[in-house]
Short mmCIF file of C-alpha atoms in Angstrom, two decimals:
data_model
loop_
_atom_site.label_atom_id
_atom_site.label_comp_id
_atom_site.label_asym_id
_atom_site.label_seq_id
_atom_site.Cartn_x
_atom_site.Cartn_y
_atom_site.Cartn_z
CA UNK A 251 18.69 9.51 1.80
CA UNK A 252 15.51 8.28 3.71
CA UNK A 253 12.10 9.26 2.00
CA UNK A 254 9.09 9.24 4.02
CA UNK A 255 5.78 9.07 1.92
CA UNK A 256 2.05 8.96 3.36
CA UNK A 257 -1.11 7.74 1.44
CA UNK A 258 -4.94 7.90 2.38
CA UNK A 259 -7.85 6.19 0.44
CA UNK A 260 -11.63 5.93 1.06
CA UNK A 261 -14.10 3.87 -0.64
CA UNK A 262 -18.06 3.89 0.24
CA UNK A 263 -19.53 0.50 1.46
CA UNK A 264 -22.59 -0.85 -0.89
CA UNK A 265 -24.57 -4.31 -1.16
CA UNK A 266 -23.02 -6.27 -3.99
CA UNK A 267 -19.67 -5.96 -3.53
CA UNK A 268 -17.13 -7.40 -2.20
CA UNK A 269 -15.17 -6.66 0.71
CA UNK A 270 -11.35 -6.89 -0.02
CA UNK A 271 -9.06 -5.05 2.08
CA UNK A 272 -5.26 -5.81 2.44
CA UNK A 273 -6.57 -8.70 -0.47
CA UNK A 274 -8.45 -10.50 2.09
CA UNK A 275 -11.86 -11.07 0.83
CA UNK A 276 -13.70 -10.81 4.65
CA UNK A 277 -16.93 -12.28 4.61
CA UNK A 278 -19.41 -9.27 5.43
CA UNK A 279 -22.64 -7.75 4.42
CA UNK A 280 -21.23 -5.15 1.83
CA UNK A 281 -18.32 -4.23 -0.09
CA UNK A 282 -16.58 -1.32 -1.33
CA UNK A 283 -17.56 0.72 -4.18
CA UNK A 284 -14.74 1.38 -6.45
CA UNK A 285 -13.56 1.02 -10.26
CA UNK A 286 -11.06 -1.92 -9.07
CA UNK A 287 -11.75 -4.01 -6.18
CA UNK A 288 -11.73 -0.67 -4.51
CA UNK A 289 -9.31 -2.10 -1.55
CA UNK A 290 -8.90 1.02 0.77
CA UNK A 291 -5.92 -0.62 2.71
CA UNK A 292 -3.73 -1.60 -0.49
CA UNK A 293 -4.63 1.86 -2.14
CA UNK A 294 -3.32 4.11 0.84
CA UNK A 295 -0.13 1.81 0.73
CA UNK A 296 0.85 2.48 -3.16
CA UNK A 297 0.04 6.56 -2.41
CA UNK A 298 2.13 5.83 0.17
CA UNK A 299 5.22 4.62 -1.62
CA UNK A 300 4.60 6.23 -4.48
CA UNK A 301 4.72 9.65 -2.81
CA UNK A 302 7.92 8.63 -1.16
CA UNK A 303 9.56 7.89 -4.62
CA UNK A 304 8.00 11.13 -6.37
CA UNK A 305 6.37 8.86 -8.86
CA UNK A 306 3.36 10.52 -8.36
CA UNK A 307 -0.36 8.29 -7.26
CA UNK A 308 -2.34 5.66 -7.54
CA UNK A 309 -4.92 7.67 -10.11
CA UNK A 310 -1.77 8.26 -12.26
CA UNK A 311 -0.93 5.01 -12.85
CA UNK A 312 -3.94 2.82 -12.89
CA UNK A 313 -6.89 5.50 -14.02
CA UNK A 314 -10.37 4.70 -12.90
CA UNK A 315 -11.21 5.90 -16.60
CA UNK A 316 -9.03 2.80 -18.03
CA UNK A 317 -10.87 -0.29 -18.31
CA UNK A 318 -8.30 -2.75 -18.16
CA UNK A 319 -8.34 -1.67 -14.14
CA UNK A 320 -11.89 -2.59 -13.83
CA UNK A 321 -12.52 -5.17 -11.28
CA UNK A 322 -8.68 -6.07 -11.22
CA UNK A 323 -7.44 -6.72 -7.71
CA UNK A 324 -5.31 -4.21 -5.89
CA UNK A 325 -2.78 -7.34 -4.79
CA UNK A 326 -1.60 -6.65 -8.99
CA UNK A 327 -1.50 -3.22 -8.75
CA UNK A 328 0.49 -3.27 -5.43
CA UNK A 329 3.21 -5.64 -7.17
CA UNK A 330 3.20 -3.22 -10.18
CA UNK A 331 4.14 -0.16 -7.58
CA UNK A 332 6.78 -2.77 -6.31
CA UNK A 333 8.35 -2.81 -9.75
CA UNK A 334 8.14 0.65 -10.18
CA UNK A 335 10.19 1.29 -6.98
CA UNK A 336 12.53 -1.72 -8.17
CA UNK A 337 13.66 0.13 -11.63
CA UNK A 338 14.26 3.50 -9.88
CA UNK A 339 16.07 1.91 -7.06
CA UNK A 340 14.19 2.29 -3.81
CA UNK A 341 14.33 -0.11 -0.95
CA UNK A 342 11.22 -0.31 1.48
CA UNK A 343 12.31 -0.01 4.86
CA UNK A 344 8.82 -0.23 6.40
CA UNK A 345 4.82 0.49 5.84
CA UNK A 346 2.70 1.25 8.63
CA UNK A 347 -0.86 1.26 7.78
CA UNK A 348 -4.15 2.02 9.92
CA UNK A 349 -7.59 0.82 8.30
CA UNK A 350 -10.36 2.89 9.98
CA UNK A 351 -14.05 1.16 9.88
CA UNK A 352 -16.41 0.89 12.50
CA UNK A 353 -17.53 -2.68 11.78
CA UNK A 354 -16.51 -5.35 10.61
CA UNK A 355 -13.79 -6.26 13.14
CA UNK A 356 -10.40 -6.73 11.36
CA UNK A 357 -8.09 -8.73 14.08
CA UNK A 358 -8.46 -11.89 12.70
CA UNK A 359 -7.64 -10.80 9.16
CA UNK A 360 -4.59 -8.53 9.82
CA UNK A 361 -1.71 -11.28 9.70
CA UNK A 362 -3.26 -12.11 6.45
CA UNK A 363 -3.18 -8.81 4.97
CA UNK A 364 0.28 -8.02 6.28
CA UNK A 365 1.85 -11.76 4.55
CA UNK A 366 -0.21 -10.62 1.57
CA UNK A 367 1.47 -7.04 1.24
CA UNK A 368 4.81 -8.48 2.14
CA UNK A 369 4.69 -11.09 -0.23
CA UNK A 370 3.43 -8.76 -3.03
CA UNK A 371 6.21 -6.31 -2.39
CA UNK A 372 9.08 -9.14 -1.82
CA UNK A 373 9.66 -7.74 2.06
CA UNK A 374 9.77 -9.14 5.38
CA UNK A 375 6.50 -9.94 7.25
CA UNK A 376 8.44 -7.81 9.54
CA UNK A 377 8.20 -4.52 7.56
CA UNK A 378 4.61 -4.62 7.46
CA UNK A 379 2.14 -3.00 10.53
CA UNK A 380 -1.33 -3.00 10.04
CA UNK A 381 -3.77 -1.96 12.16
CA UNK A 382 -7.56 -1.12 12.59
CA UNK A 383 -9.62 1.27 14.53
CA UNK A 384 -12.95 2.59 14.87
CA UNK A 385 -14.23 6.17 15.09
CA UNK A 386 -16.84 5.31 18.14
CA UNK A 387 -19.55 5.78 15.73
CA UNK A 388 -18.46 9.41 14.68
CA UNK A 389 -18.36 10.25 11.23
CA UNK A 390 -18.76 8.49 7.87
CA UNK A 391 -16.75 5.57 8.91
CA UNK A 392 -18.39 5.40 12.15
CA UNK A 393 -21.59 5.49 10.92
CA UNK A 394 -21.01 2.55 8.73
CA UNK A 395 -20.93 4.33 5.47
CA UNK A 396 -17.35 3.52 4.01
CA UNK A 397 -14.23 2.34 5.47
CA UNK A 398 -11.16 4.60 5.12
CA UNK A 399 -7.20 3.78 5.01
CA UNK A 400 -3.72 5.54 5.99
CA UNK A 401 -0.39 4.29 5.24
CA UNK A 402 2.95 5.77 6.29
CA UNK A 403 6.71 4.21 4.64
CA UNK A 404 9.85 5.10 4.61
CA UNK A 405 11.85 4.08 1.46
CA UNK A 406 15.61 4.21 1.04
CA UNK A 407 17.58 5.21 -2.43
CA UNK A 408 19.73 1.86 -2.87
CA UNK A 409 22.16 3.97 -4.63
CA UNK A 410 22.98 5.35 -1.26
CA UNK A 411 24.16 1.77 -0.27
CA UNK A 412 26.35 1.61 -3.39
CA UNK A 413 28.24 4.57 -3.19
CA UNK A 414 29.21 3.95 0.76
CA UNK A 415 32.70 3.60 0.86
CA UNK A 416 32.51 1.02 4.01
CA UNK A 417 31.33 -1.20 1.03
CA UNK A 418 33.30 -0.79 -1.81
CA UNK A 419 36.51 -3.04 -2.69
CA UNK A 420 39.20 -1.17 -2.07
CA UNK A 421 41.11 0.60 -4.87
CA UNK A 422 37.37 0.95 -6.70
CA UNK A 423 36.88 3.87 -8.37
CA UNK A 424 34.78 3.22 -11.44
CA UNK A 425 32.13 0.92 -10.63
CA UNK A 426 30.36 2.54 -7.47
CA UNK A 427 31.16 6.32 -8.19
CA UNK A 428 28.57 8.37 -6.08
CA UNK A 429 26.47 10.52 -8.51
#
Protein backbone atom coordinates (compact mmCIF):
# COMPACT_ATOMS: atom_id res chain seq x y z
CA UNK A 1 0.00 0.00 0.00
CA UNK A 2 1.38 3.53 -0.96
CA UNK A 3 1.48 6.10 2.03
CA UNK A 4 1.64 9.64 1.25
CA UNK A 5 2.91 11.85 4.23
CA UNK A 6 3.44 15.81 4.20
CA UNK A 7 5.64 17.86 6.67
CA UNK A 8 6.03 21.76 7.20
CA UNK A 9 8.66 23.51 9.47
CA UNK A 10 9.52 27.19 10.14
CA UNK A 11 12.34 28.60 11.95
CA UNK A 12 12.90 32.58 12.53
CA UNK A 13 16.15 34.06 11.00
CA UNK A 14 18.56 35.84 13.78
CA UNK A 15 22.31 37.21 13.74
CA UNK A 16 24.52 34.50 15.20
CA UNK A 17 23.46 31.64 13.71
CA UNK A 18 24.04 29.68 11.24
CA UNK A 19 22.31 29.07 8.16
CA UNK A 20 21.94 25.26 7.44
CA UNK A 21 19.27 24.15 5.27
CA UNK A 22 19.17 20.73 3.43
CA UNK A 23 22.83 20.52 5.67
CA UNK A 24 24.36 23.05 3.53
CA UNK A 25 25.84 25.64 5.68
CA UNK A 26 25.11 28.83 2.97
CA UNK A 27 27.15 31.63 3.71
CA UNK A 28 24.58 34.53 4.67
CA UNK A 29 23.98 37.25 7.12
CA UNK A 30 21.80 35.22 9.67
CA UNK A 31 20.78 31.90 10.65
CA UNK A 32 17.93 30.11 11.97
CA UNK A 33 16.81 30.11 15.43
CA UNK A 34 16.14 26.71 16.67
CA UNK A 35 17.09 24.13 19.58
CA UNK A 36 19.15 22.00 16.83
CA UNK A 37 20.64 23.54 13.90
CA UNK A 38 17.08 24.49 13.32
CA UNK A 39 17.31 23.27 9.43
CA UNK A 40 13.73 24.09 8.09
CA UNK A 41 14.29 21.94 4.86
CA UNK A 42 15.51 18.61 6.70
CA UNK A 43 12.75 19.13 9.45
CA UNK A 44 9.67 19.31 6.96
CA UNK A 45 11.28 16.10 5.31
CA UNK A 46 11.31 13.78 8.65
CA UNK A 47 7.40 15.21 9.39
CA UNK A 48 7.12 14.21 6.15
CA UNK A 49 8.07 10.57 6.36
CA UNK A 50 7.28 10.20 9.58
CA UNK A 51 3.62 11.06 8.99
CA UNK A 52 3.61 8.66 6.13
CA UNK A 53 4.77 5.75 8.46
CA UNK A 54 2.36 6.83 11.46
CA UNK A 55 5.40 7.14 13.63
CA UNK A 56 4.29 10.26 14.69
CA UNK A 57 6.90 13.88 14.36
CA UNK A 58 9.86 15.33 14.56
CA UNK A 59 9.02 16.91 18.31
CA UNK A 60 8.32 13.25 19.31
CA UNK A 61 11.39 11.93 18.65
CA UNK A 62 14.08 14.47 19.11
CA UNK A 63 12.35 17.00 21.90
CA UNK A 64 13.54 20.54 21.87
CA UNK A 65 13.38 20.01 25.81
CA UNK A 66 16.24 17.15 25.47
CA UNK A 67 19.61 18.43 25.50
CA UNK A 68 21.43 15.89 23.79
CA UNK A 69 19.51 17.58 20.50
CA UNK A 70 21.01 20.87 21.19
CA UNK A 71 23.03 22.17 18.40
CA UNK A 72 23.13 18.58 16.77
CA UNK A 73 22.72 18.73 13.02
CA UNK A 74 19.51 17.72 11.36
CA UNK A 75 21.76 15.52 8.61
CA UNK A 76 21.80 12.88 12.16
CA UNK A 77 18.46 13.22 12.88
CA UNK A 78 17.37 12.67 9.20
CA UNK A 79 19.49 9.27 9.15
CA UNK A 80 17.85 8.36 12.52
CA UNK A 81 14.17 8.79 10.73
CA UNK A 82 15.86 6.61 7.95
CA UNK A 83 16.35 3.84 10.48
CA UNK A 84 13.19 4.20 11.91
CA UNK A 85 11.46 3.62 8.51
CA UNK A 86 14.15 0.72 7.92
CA UNK A 87 12.93 -1.47 11.14
CA UNK A 88 9.21 -1.01 10.31
CA UNK A 89 9.74 -1.75 6.72
CA UNK A 90 9.03 1.27 4.56
CA UNK A 91 10.65 2.00 1.29
CA UNK A 92 10.91 5.77 0.12
CA UNK A 93 9.66 6.10 -3.20
CA UNK A 94 10.20 9.87 -3.43
CA UNK A 95 10.43 13.40 -1.35
CA UNK A 96 9.50 16.50 -2.90
CA UNK A 97 10.38 19.43 -0.91
CA UNK A 98 9.82 23.36 -1.47
CA UNK A 99 11.99 25.77 0.83
CA UNK A 100 10.19 29.16 0.86
CA UNK A 101 12.58 32.34 1.75
CA UNK A 102 12.72 35.49 0.14
CA UNK A 103 16.51 35.88 0.17
CA UNK A 104 19.11 34.24 0.12
CA UNK A 105 18.89 32.62 -3.34
CA UNK A 106 19.07 28.78 -3.04
CA UNK A 107 19.93 27.52 -6.84
CA UNK A 108 23.32 27.01 -6.36
CA UNK A 109 22.92 25.01 -3.17
CA UNK A 110 20.00 22.68 -4.18
CA UNK A 111 22.09 19.73 -5.84
CA UNK A 112 23.91 19.81 -2.62
CA UNK A 113 21.07 19.50 -0.40
CA UNK A 114 19.35 16.90 -2.55
CA UNK A 115 23.00 14.43 -2.59
CA UNK A 116 22.98 15.28 1.11
CA UNK A 117 19.30 13.96 1.83
CA UNK A 118 19.82 11.10 -0.53
CA UNK A 119 22.86 10.04 0.90
CA UNK A 120 21.51 10.35 4.50
CA UNK A 121 18.49 8.29 3.65
CA UNK A 122 20.50 5.60 1.35
CA UNK A 123 18.19 6.70 -1.93
CA UNK A 124 18.77 7.73 -5.33
CA UNK A 125 19.75 11.38 -6.10
CA UNK A 126 16.82 10.68 -8.23
CA UNK A 127 14.18 10.47 -5.46
CA UNK A 128 14.99 13.71 -4.15
CA UNK A 129 13.24 17.33 -5.59
CA UNK A 130 14.03 20.32 -3.96
CA UNK A 131 13.04 23.47 -4.72
CA UNK A 132 12.88 27.20 -3.56
CA UNK A 133 10.57 30.08 -3.92
CA UNK A 134 9.89 33.39 -2.71
CA UNK A 135 6.67 35.00 -1.46
CA UNK A 136 7.33 38.48 -3.54
CA UNK A 137 7.94 40.09 -0.30
CA UNK A 138 4.49 39.05 1.27
CA UNK A 139 4.43 37.71 4.57
CA UNK A 140 6.95 36.60 7.22
CA UNK A 141 9.11 34.88 4.78
CA UNK A 142 8.88 37.61 2.39
CA UNK A 143 9.69 40.09 4.63
CA UNK A 144 12.86 38.42 5.57
CA UNK A 145 11.88 37.27 8.96
CA UNK A 146 12.27 33.34 8.80
CA UNK A 147 12.47 30.92 6.09
CA UNK A 148 9.79 28.20 5.98
CA UNK A 149 9.82 24.43 4.47
CA UNK A 150 7.24 21.79 2.89
CA UNK A 151 7.95 18.33 2.05
CA UNK A 152 5.65 15.81 0.37
CA UNK A 153 6.77 11.57 0.12
CA UNK A 154 5.32 8.76 -0.69
CA UNK A 155 6.60 5.62 1.15
CA UNK A 156 5.83 2.02 0.26
CA UNK A 157 5.27 -1.03 2.97
CA UNK A 158 8.14 -3.50 1.69
CA UNK A 159 6.05 -6.20 3.01
CA UNK A 160 3.82 -5.52 0.09
CA UNK A 161 6.79 -6.58 -2.20
CA UNK A 162 7.21 -9.80 -0.21
CA UNK A 163 3.96 -11.17 -0.22
CA UNK A 164 3.49 -10.60 -4.26
CA UNK A 165 3.12 -13.80 -5.66
CA UNK A 166 4.92 -12.66 -9.13
CA UNK A 167 7.93 -12.94 -6.67
CA UNK A 168 7.78 -15.81 -4.70
CA UNK A 169 9.50 -19.32 -5.64
CA UNK A 170 7.06 -21.36 -6.61
CA UNK A 171 5.61 -24.02 -4.26
CA UNK A 172 6.41 -21.26 -1.23
CA UNK A 173 4.09 -21.16 1.25
CA UNK A 174 5.81 -20.48 4.54
CA UNK A 175 8.34 -17.96 4.09
CA UNK A 176 6.44 -14.96 2.32
CA UNK A 177 2.83 -15.60 3.75
CA UNK A 178 0.91 -12.21 3.33
CA UNK A 179 -0.19 -11.00 6.83
Amino acid sequence: MMRVGMGYDVHKLVEGRDLILGGVKIDWEKGLLGHSDADVLLHAIMDALLGAAALGDIGRHFPDTDEKYKGISSIKLLQHVGALLEENMYVINNIDATIIAQKPKMMPHIEKMRGNVAKALNIEKNQVNIKATTEEGLGFTGSGEGISSQAICALQDARDFMADDRIMPAGCGVCCKKN
